[in-house]
Short mmCIF file of C-alpha atoms and ligand atoms in Angstrom, two decimals:
data_model
loop_
_atom_site.label_atom_id
_atom_site.label_comp_id
_atom_site.label_asym_id
_atom_site.label_seq_id
_atom_site.Cartn_x
_atom_site.Cartn_y
_atom_site.Cartn_z
CA UNK A 1 -20.06 29.96 -10.72
CA UNK A 2 -23.05 28.60 -9.76
CA UNK A 3 -23.18 24.85 -8.71
CA UNK A 4 -23.72 22.51 -11.43
CA UNK A 5 -27.05 20.82 -11.50
CA UNK A 6 -25.41 17.51 -11.16
CA UNK A 7 -24.66 18.35 -7.44
CA UNK A 8 -28.19 19.55 -6.65
CA UNK A 9 -30.92 17.50 -4.86
CA UNK A 10 -33.83 16.19 -7.22
CA UNK A 11 -36.63 13.36 -6.81
CA UNK A 12 -36.29 10.12 -8.17
CA UNK A 13 -39.90 8.67 -8.28
CA UNK A 14 -41.02 8.78 -4.31
CA UNK A 15 -37.22 9.11 -3.39
CA UNK A 16 -35.75 12.48 -2.45
CA UNK A 17 -31.88 12.58 -3.02
CA UNK A 18 -29.39 15.38 -2.20
CA UNK A 19 -27.37 15.16 -5.53
CA UNK A 20 -28.07 13.37 -8.93
CA UNK A 21 -24.77 11.14 -8.66
CA UNK A 22 -25.74 7.58 -8.17
CA UNK A 23 -23.51 4.71 -6.77
CA UNK A 24 -24.00 1.93 -9.29
CA UNK A 25 -24.65 -1.66 -8.24
CA UNK A 26 -21.25 -3.41 -7.71
CA UNK A 27 -20.67 -7.21 -6.95
CA UNK A 28 -17.85 -7.20 -4.30
CA UNK A 29 -18.46 -10.89 -3.06
CA UNK A 30 -17.97 -10.08 0.62
CA UNK A 31 -21.31 -11.56 2.12
CA UNK A 32 -21.38 -14.36 4.79
CA UNK A 33 -21.79 -17.40 2.48
CA UNK A 34 -21.47 -20.13 5.21
CA UNK A 35 -24.36 -18.41 6.94
CA UNK A 36 -26.38 -18.42 3.93
CA UNK A 37 -25.43 -15.33 1.90
CA UNK A 38 -26.09 -12.72 4.54
CA UNK A 39 -24.69 -9.03 4.28
CA UNK A 40 -24.44 -6.95 7.20
CA UNK A 41 -21.08 -7.74 8.74
CA UNK A 42 -19.26 -4.52 10.19
CA UNK A 43 -17.25 -4.34 7.35
CA UNK A 44 -20.41 -4.32 5.02
CA UNK A 45 -21.70 -1.64 6.81
CA UNK A 46 -18.45 0.64 6.71
CA UNK A 47 -18.13 0.10 2.90
CA UNK A 48 -21.73 1.38 2.19
CA UNK A 49 -21.49 4.39 4.78
CA UNK A 50 -18.25 5.38 3.42
CA UNK A 51 -19.93 6.09 0.04
CA UNK A 52 -22.98 7.80 1.28
CA UNK A 53 -22.14 10.74 -0.06
CA UNK A 54 -23.90 9.53 -3.33
CA UNK A 55 -27.19 11.08 -3.80
CA UNK A 56 -28.56 7.42 -3.87
CA UNK A 57 -26.87 4.36 -3.77
CA UNK A 58 -27.90 1.05 -5.65
CA UNK A 59 -26.66 -1.99 -3.70
CA UNK A 60 -24.69 -4.74 -5.32
CA UNK A 61 -26.76 -7.51 -6.93
CA UNK A 62 -28.93 -9.35 -4.41
CA UNK A 63 -30.33 -13.01 -5.59
CA UNK A 64 -34.06 -13.32 -5.23
CA UNK A 65 -33.65 -16.98 -4.59
CA UNK A 66 -30.67 -19.66 -4.22
CA UNK A 67 -30.69 -20.56 -7.97
CA UNK A 68 -30.60 -16.82 -8.88
CA UNK A 69 -27.22 -16.49 -7.53
CA UNK A 70 -24.14 -16.57 -10.01
CA UNK A 71 -21.14 -15.58 -7.97
CA UNK A 72 -19.66 -16.32 -4.82
CA UNK A 73 -20.66 -14.69 -1.59
CA UNK A 74 -23.15 -12.69 -3.16
CA UNK A 75 -25.98 -11.44 -0.65
CA UNK A 76 -29.55 -12.63 -1.15
CA UNK A 77 -32.82 -10.83 -0.20
CA UNK A 78 -34.79 -13.72 0.29
CA UNK A 79 -34.25 -15.23 3.65
CA UNK A 80 -35.54 -13.53 7.05
CA UNK A 81 -31.33 -13.96 8.01
CA UNK A 82 -30.50 -11.72 4.92
CA UNK A 83 -33.55 -9.26 5.57
CA UNK A 84 -32.07 -8.76 8.92
CA UNK A 85 -28.54 -8.66 7.53
CA UNK A 86 -29.23 -5.87 5.36
CA UNK A 87 -30.87 -3.57 8.17
CA UNK A 88 -27.88 -2.05 9.79
CA UNK A 89 -26.33 -1.34 6.02
CA UNK A 90 -29.69 0.70 5.06
CA UNK A 91 -29.59 2.38 8.69
CA UNK A 92 -25.96 3.54 8.11
CA UNK A 93 -26.45 4.97 4.87
CA UNK A 94 -29.92 6.84 6.03
CA UNK A 95 -28.18 8.33 9.03
CA UNK A 96 -25.61 9.59 6.95
CA UNK A 97 -27.91 11.30 4.86
CA UNK A 98 -28.45 9.34 1.59
CA UNK A 99 -31.05 6.89 0.24
CA UNK A 100 -30.36 3.34 -0.97
CA UNK A 101 -32.11 0.80 -2.97
CA UNK A 102 -31.70 -2.81 -3.50
CA UNK A 103 -30.59 -4.43 -6.76
CA UNK A 104 -32.73 -7.35 -7.06
CA UNK A 105 -31.28 -10.04 -9.32
CA UNK A 106 -31.52 -13.42 -11.00
CA UNK A 107 -28.64 -14.69 -13.08
CA UNK A 108 -30.60 -17.25 -15.19
CA UNK A 109 -28.16 -19.26 -17.11
CA UNK A 110 -24.83 -17.21 -15.73
CA UNK A 111 -24.19 -19.76 -13.09
CA UNK A 112 -23.23 -23.00 -11.97
CA UNK A 113 -24.63 -25.88 -9.82
CA UNK A 114 -21.47 -25.52 -7.39
CA UNK A 115 -23.03 -21.90 -6.88
CA UNK A 116 -26.49 -22.72 -6.56
CA UNK A 117 -26.58 -25.61 -3.91
CA UNK A 118 -26.46 -28.15 -6.40
CA UNK A 119 -29.68 -27.04 -8.65
CA UNK A 120 -29.37 -26.79 -12.51
CA UNK A 121 -29.21 -23.03 -13.86
CA UNK A 122 -32.29 -21.83 -15.55
CA UNK A 123 -33.26 -19.74 -18.68
CA UNK A 124 -36.04 -18.93 -21.38
CA UNK A 125 -34.42 -21.68 -23.49
CA UNK A 126 -31.80 -24.46 -23.17
CA UNK A 127 -29.07 -22.52 -24.70
CA UNK A 128 -25.72 -22.74 -23.30
CA UNK A 129 -23.93 -19.66 -23.04
CA UNK A 130 -19.99 -19.16 -23.82
CA UNK A 131 -19.42 -18.05 -20.42
CA UNK A 132 -17.06 -19.21 -17.44
CA UNK A 133 -18.71 -19.24 -13.86
CA UNK A 134 -15.95 -18.91 -10.73
CA UNK A 135 -16.90 -21.33 -8.15
CA UNK A 136 -15.00 -22.72 -4.96
CA UNK A 137 -13.32 -25.22 -7.42
CA UNK A 138 -12.13 -22.69 -9.91
CA UNK A 139 -13.05 -21.49 -13.30
CA UNK A 140 -15.59 -23.78 -14.93
CA UNK A 141 -17.99 -23.30 -18.18
CA UNK A 142 -21.69 -22.94 -17.27
CA UNK A 143 -23.78 -25.93 -18.40
CA UNK A 144 -26.53 -26.05 -20.69
CA UNK A 145 -29.65 -24.49 -18.51
CA UNK A 146 -32.92 -25.70 -18.02
CA UNK A 147 -35.89 -24.21 -19.87
CA UNK A 148 -38.35 -22.86 -17.63
CA UNK A 149 -41.83 -23.97 -17.65
CA UNK A 150 -44.58 -21.47 -17.48
CA UNK A 151 -45.51 -22.09 -14.01
CA UNK A 152 -41.60 -21.78 -13.36
CA UNK A 153 -41.68 -18.39 -14.82
CA UNK A 154 -44.58 -17.48 -12.56
CA UNK A 155 -42.78 -18.56 -9.55
CA UNK A 156 -39.71 -16.48 -10.35
CA UNK A 157 -41.98 -13.24 -10.96
CA UNK A 158 -43.23 -14.03 -7.31
CA UNK A 159 -39.97 -14.44 -5.76
CA UNK A 160 -39.03 -10.86 -7.56
CA UNK A 161 -42.12 -9.65 -5.64
CA UNK A 162 -41.26 -11.07 -2.55
CA UNK A 163 -37.65 -9.54 -2.94
CA UNK A 164 -39.19 -6.07 -3.33
CA UNK A 165 -41.32 -6.60 -0.14
CA UNK A 166 -38.10 -7.93 1.74
CA UNK A 167 -36.37 -5.06 0.41
CA UNK A 168 -38.86 -2.34 1.96
CA UNK A 169 -39.07 -4.58 5.38
CA UNK A 170 -34.98 -4.19 5.26
CA UNK A 171 -35.04 -0.41 5.21
CA UNK A 172 -34.19 -0.15 1.38
CA UNK A 173 -36.01 3.11 -0.16
CA UNK A 174 -37.10 0.88 -3.25
CA UNK A 175 -35.62 -1.51 -5.75
CA UNK A 176 -34.13 -1.56 -8.86
CA UNK A 177 -34.78 -5.04 -11.10
CA UNK A 178 -31.50 -6.08 -12.85
CA UNK A 179 -32.80 -6.02 -16.39
CA UNK A 180 -29.10 -5.75 -17.79
CA UNK A 181 -26.03 -7.85 -18.65
CA UNK A 182 -27.48 -10.90 -19.75
CA UNK A 183 -28.94 -12.21 -16.86
CA UNK A 184 -32.08 -13.51 -16.66
CA UNK A 185 -34.61 -10.57 -17.21
CA UNK A 186 -32.21 -9.83 -20.25
CA UNK A 187 -32.08 -13.28 -21.33
CA UNK A 188 -35.69 -13.17 -22.00
CA UNK A 189 -35.39 -10.04 -23.96
CA UNK A 190 -33.00 -11.04 -26.47
CA UNK A 191 -33.55 -13.28 -29.38
CA UNK A 192 -30.16 -14.71 -29.02
CA UNK A 193 -30.99 -16.42 -25.81
CA UNK A 194 -34.70 -16.58 -26.14
CA UNK A 195 -35.86 -19.17 -28.72
CA UNK A 196 -39.28 -20.05 -26.76
CA UNK A 197 -42.56 -20.55 -29.21
CA UNK A 198 -44.96 -19.75 -26.40
CA UNK A 199 -46.49 -16.30 -24.99
CA UNK A 200 -42.68 -15.66 -23.45
CA UNK A 201 -40.78 -15.87 -26.83
CA UNK A 202 -40.82 -14.66 -30.57
CA UNK A 203 -42.91 -11.56 -30.78
CA UNK A 204 -41.39 -8.56 -29.22
CA UNK A 205 -44.35 -8.31 -27.05
CA UNK A 206 -43.54 -11.82 -26.01
CA UNK A 207 -40.00 -11.19 -25.24
CA UNK A 208 -40.70 -8.16 -23.04
CA UNK A 209 -43.45 -10.07 -21.01
CA UNK A 210 -41.28 -11.72 -18.54
CA UNK A 211 -39.70 -8.04 -17.59
CA UNK A 212 -43.07 -6.45 -17.25
CA UNK A 213 -44.59 -9.20 -15.14
CA UNK A 214 -41.77 -8.42 -12.80
CA UNK A 215 -42.00 -4.54 -12.99
CA UNK A 216 -45.86 -5.14 -12.33
CA UNK A 217 -45.16 -7.62 -9.56
CA UNK A 218 -42.90 -5.22 -7.76
CA UNK A 219 -45.18 -2.20 -8.33
CA UNK A 220 -48.07 -4.12 -6.76
CA UNK A 221 -45.95 -4.68 -3.85
CA UNK A 222 -44.19 -1.29 -3.19
CA UNK A 223 -45.59 1.28 -5.79
CA UNK A 224 -44.24 2.76 -9.06
CA UNK A 225 -42.52 5.55 -7.10
CA UNK A 226 -40.23 2.93 -5.41
CA UNK A 227 -39.41 0.79 -8.60
CA UNK A 228 -36.59 1.10 -11.20
CA UNK A 229 -35.23 -0.99 -13.69
CA UNK A 230 -31.38 -1.25 -15.29
CA UNK A 231 -31.10 -2.04 -18.78
CA UNK A 232 -28.13 -2.47 -21.39
CA UNK A 233 -29.79 -2.47 -24.83
CA UNK A 234 -26.49 -2.90 -26.86
CA UNK A 235 -24.05 -4.88 -24.27
CA UNK A 236 -22.84 -8.51 -25.56
CA UNK A 237 -21.71 -9.10 -21.99
CA UNK A 238 -22.54 -12.85 -20.90
CA UNK A 239 -23.10 -13.82 -24.50
CA UNK A 240 -26.31 -11.81 -25.35
CA UNK A 241 -27.51 -10.54 -28.59
CA UNK A 242 -30.35 -9.22 -30.07
CA UNK A 243 -31.24 -8.92 -33.94
CA UNK A 244 -33.16 -5.69 -33.47
CA UNK A 245 -32.25 -3.91 -30.24
CA UNK A 246 -34.12 -0.37 -31.10
CA UNK A 247 -37.25 -2.57 -31.71
CA UNK A 248 -37.35 -4.53 -28.53
CA UNK A 249 -35.91 -2.27 -26.06
CA UNK A 250 -38.03 0.58 -27.67
CA UNK A 251 -41.44 -1.56 -26.98
CA UNK A 252 -40.09 -2.18 -23.55
CA UNK A 253 -39.35 1.50 -22.79
CA UNK A 254 -42.69 2.64 -23.97
CA UNK A 255 -44.19 -0.11 -21.46
CA UNK A 256 -42.32 1.18 -18.68
CA UNK A 257 -43.45 4.72 -19.41
CA UNK A 258 -46.99 3.44 -19.34
CA UNK A 259 -46.33 1.89 -15.79
CA UNK A 260 -44.90 5.26 -14.16
CA UNK A 261 -41.92 3.67 -12.76
CA UNK A 262 -39.39 5.71 -11.03
CA UNK A 263 -36.42 5.53 -13.35
CA UNK A 264 -34.57 3.77 -16.20
CA UNK A 265 -30.91 2.95 -15.63
CA UNK A 266 -29.20 2.66 -18.97
CA UNK A 267 -26.01 1.42 -19.44
CA UNK A 268 -25.14 3.03 -22.64
CA UNK A 269 -22.99 0.76 -24.95
CA UNK A 270 -21.02 -2.08 -24.01
CA UNK A 271 -20.81 -2.72 -20.33
CA UNK A 272 -17.60 -1.46 -19.01
CA UNK A 273 -16.32 -0.87 -22.65
CA UNK A 274 -16.97 1.49 -25.50
CA UNK A 275 -20.06 3.86 -25.32
CA UNK A 276 -20.46 4.42 -29.09
CA UNK A 277 -22.02 1.07 -29.96
CA UNK A 278 -24.85 1.74 -32.77
CA UNK A 279 -28.17 0.08 -32.62
CA UNK A 280 -30.21 2.01 -30.07
CA UNK A 281 -31.33 5.65 -29.68
CA UNK A 282 -30.46 6.69 -26.04
CA UNK A 283 -31.81 10.26 -26.81
CA UNK A 284 -35.15 8.66 -28.03
CA UNK A 285 -35.64 6.64 -24.68
CA UNK A 286 -34.85 10.09 -22.86
CA UNK A 287 -37.60 11.77 -24.75
CA UNK A 288 -40.10 8.57 -24.63
CA UNK A 289 -39.63 7.63 -20.72
CA UNK A 290 -41.35 10.47 -18.44
CA UNK A 291 -39.58 9.13 -15.16
CA UNK A 292 -35.89 9.46 -14.31
CA UNK A 293 -33.34 9.00 -16.91
CA UNK A 294 -30.01 7.37 -14.99
CA UNK A 295 -27.14 7.42 -17.48
CA UNK A 296 -24.02 5.11 -17.01
CA UNK A 297 -20.73 3.72 -18.50
CA UNK A 298 -17.60 5.50 -18.42
CA UNK A 299 -18.82 9.10 -17.59
CA UNK A 300 -16.13 11.48 -16.44
CA UNK A 301 -16.65 14.46 -14.59
CA UNK A 302 -17.23 16.73 -17.57
CA UNK A 303 -19.47 14.42 -19.29
CA UNK A 304 -21.60 14.12 -16.33
CA UNK A 305 -21.84 17.81 -15.62
CA UNK A 306 -22.89 18.45 -19.32
CA UNK A 307 -25.42 15.38 -19.60
CA UNK A 308 -27.30 16.81 -16.73
CA UNK A 309 -26.95 20.59 -17.81
CA UNK A 310 -27.86 19.74 -21.32
CA UNK A 311 -30.99 17.61 -20.17
CA UNK A 312 -29.54 14.27 -21.66
CA UNK A 313 -30.18 12.55 -18.46
CA UNK A 314 -31.44 13.44 -15.17
CA UNK A 315 -28.60 11.49 -12.92
CA UNK A 316 -25.55 9.70 -13.64
CA UNK A 317 -24.28 6.78 -12.12
CA UNK A 318 -20.55 5.72 -11.27
CA UNK A 319 -19.37 2.26 -10.68
CA UNK A 320 -15.77 1.55 -10.75
CA UNK A 321 -14.92 5.05 -9.66
CA UNK A 322 -16.96 4.57 -6.47
CA UNK A 323 -14.93 1.57 -5.48
CA UNK A 324 -11.53 3.55 -5.22
CA UNK A 325 -13.18 6.86 -4.36
CA UNK A 326 -15.55 6.72 -1.50
CA UNK A 327 -16.01 10.69 -1.26
CA UNK A 328 -16.56 10.69 -5.02
CA UNK A 329 -19.02 13.08 -4.90
CA UNK A 330 -16.84 15.59 -2.81
CA UNK A 331 -14.04 14.97 -5.42
CA UNK A 332 -16.11 15.72 -8.27
CA UNK A 333 -17.41 18.67 -6.57
CA UNK A 334 -13.82 20.04 -6.29
CA UNK A 335 -12.43 18.60 -9.15
CA UNK A 336 -10.08 16.66 -7.63
CA UNK A 337 -7.74 13.82 -8.40
CA UNK A 338 -9.41 10.63 -8.65
CA UNK A 339 -7.92 7.14 -7.59
CA UNK A 340 -7.81 4.17 -9.95
CA UNK A 341 -9.50 0.97 -8.56
CA UNK A 342 -7.53 -2.06 -8.27
CA UNK A 343 -9.34 -4.97 -10.27
CA UNK A 344 -7.31 -7.78 -8.20
CA UNK A 345 -9.24 -7.07 -5.11
CA UNK A 346 -12.70 -6.57 -6.68
CA UNK A 347 -14.19 -9.86 -5.34
CA UNK A 348 -11.50 -11.03 -2.80
CA UNK A 349 -12.69 -11.42 1.09
CA UNK A 350 -11.75 -8.81 3.42
CA UNK A 351 -11.17 -5.23 3.86
CA UNK A 352 -8.42 -4.74 1.32
CA UNK A 353 -9.66 -3.08 -1.89
CA UNK A 354 -12.92 -2.64 -0.16
CA UNK A 355 -13.12 -0.22 2.89
CA UNK A 356 -9.38 0.91 2.64
CA UNK A 357 -9.48 3.12 0.00
CA UNK A 358 -9.15 6.67 1.98
CA UNK A 359 -11.28 9.72 1.75
CA UNK A 360 -9.35 12.96 0.45
C1 LIG B 1 -19.85 -9.19 -12.06
O1 LIG B 1 -20.28 -9.80 -10.73
O2 LIG B 1 -19.07 -9.43 -12.74
C2 LIG B 1 -20.93 -8.90 -12.64
C3 LIG B 1 -22.48 -8.52 -11.92
C4 LIG B 1 -23.31 -8.18 -12.20
C5 LIG B 1 -23.18 -7.21 -13.54
C6 LIG B 1 -22.10 -7.30 -14.35
C7 LIG B 1 -21.13 -7.94 -13.57
O3 LIG B 1 -24.55 -6.64 -14.00
#
C-alpha cells in the first residue's frame, strides 16, 4: 500500500505544506481581553504547537478592527500588541515544521456594542439578523446594524489590507479572508442581507464588489500566492440567505480565479451540518478555479482520502476533530481512534478542553 496522497506534501499558492490536512479556523475565546484582545499566552502557544502536525494551520478568526469583533476574547490583528502577541505562536508552529496563516475577520452585524467597545455593529444594510450575541452580561439579541457608507466601506477594505500586512509582520505565511458564515463579507454577497441600491448592492457584480476589493487589497499588500478566502455558498448560519447562490458565488469564483489567489476554502453544505444541501455545484467550482481547492465540513478519514485521490479537492480542512485530537494527522495516517470534542469547553477560559486533549 502506498501512502495516500492526503498525507503527501504539496504547495498551496506560495506555501509549501508537508501534507494536505489543514486545521480549520476555530474560535476558542482565549485571548487576553483585558490587555486588548492579545494572543500569545503560553497556553495559546501550546495549543497551536500541539496541532502543528497539520500541513497548514488556519488561525482562529482574528478581527481586523474593534467593531469587527463578535465574540468574547477573540484575538485581533490590528494593534501592535496583537502583532507582537502572534509572533511566539507563528514561531512555535514554524519550529515544529508546519505553516500557519491568519484568518482575517470582520463580523459585520453579528455583534453587540458590549463586545465592540460601545460601537454600533455595521452591515451592508440596516437589517437585524435573528441572532444572539454572547457578552459578559449574557445572551442578547444583536441590534439593528448601521448601514455602511461608501467611505466607511473603503475604510474597512483598508483595515483588511493592514491586517494582511500585520499578519506577515507577525510571522504568518499568509491570510485567509473570512468570506463565510454570514459575517461581513458574506453579508455583502447575499441578497438576504444586502439590499443596497448603490455599486455595492443589487447586481451580482455589485454584491461581490466588497469581497473582491478586500481580496485585491490583500493581494496588493502580500501577493496572490499568500491570499485565500473561505466561502460557504449554502450556509444559513447567522441568518444569511441568497435567492440564487450558484449565480452569485459562480461569478465570485470566476473573479477569484482571474486574480490567481492561492486557495478557496469551501464549507460544503450547511456549516457544521448536512453536506447534501442543493444549490451550488462544488465540482464546477473545483474546475473553474485553478488554485487550491480546500474542502471542509464533516469529512471522515475515508472521505478525505477519496476526495484527494479522485481529484475532487486538493486539501481537506478539519475543525472539531483538531480540537480533541491534537495529533490528528498521525491518527488519520494510522487509522487510529478519534476522540470526540466536548462543546462545553469550546469557548471557556483556561486549559481545560484546550490544551489538555492528549496525543496518542
Ligand atoms: C463561532 O465563534 O461560533 C464561529 C466563528 C466563526 C465562524 C463560525 C462560527 O465562521
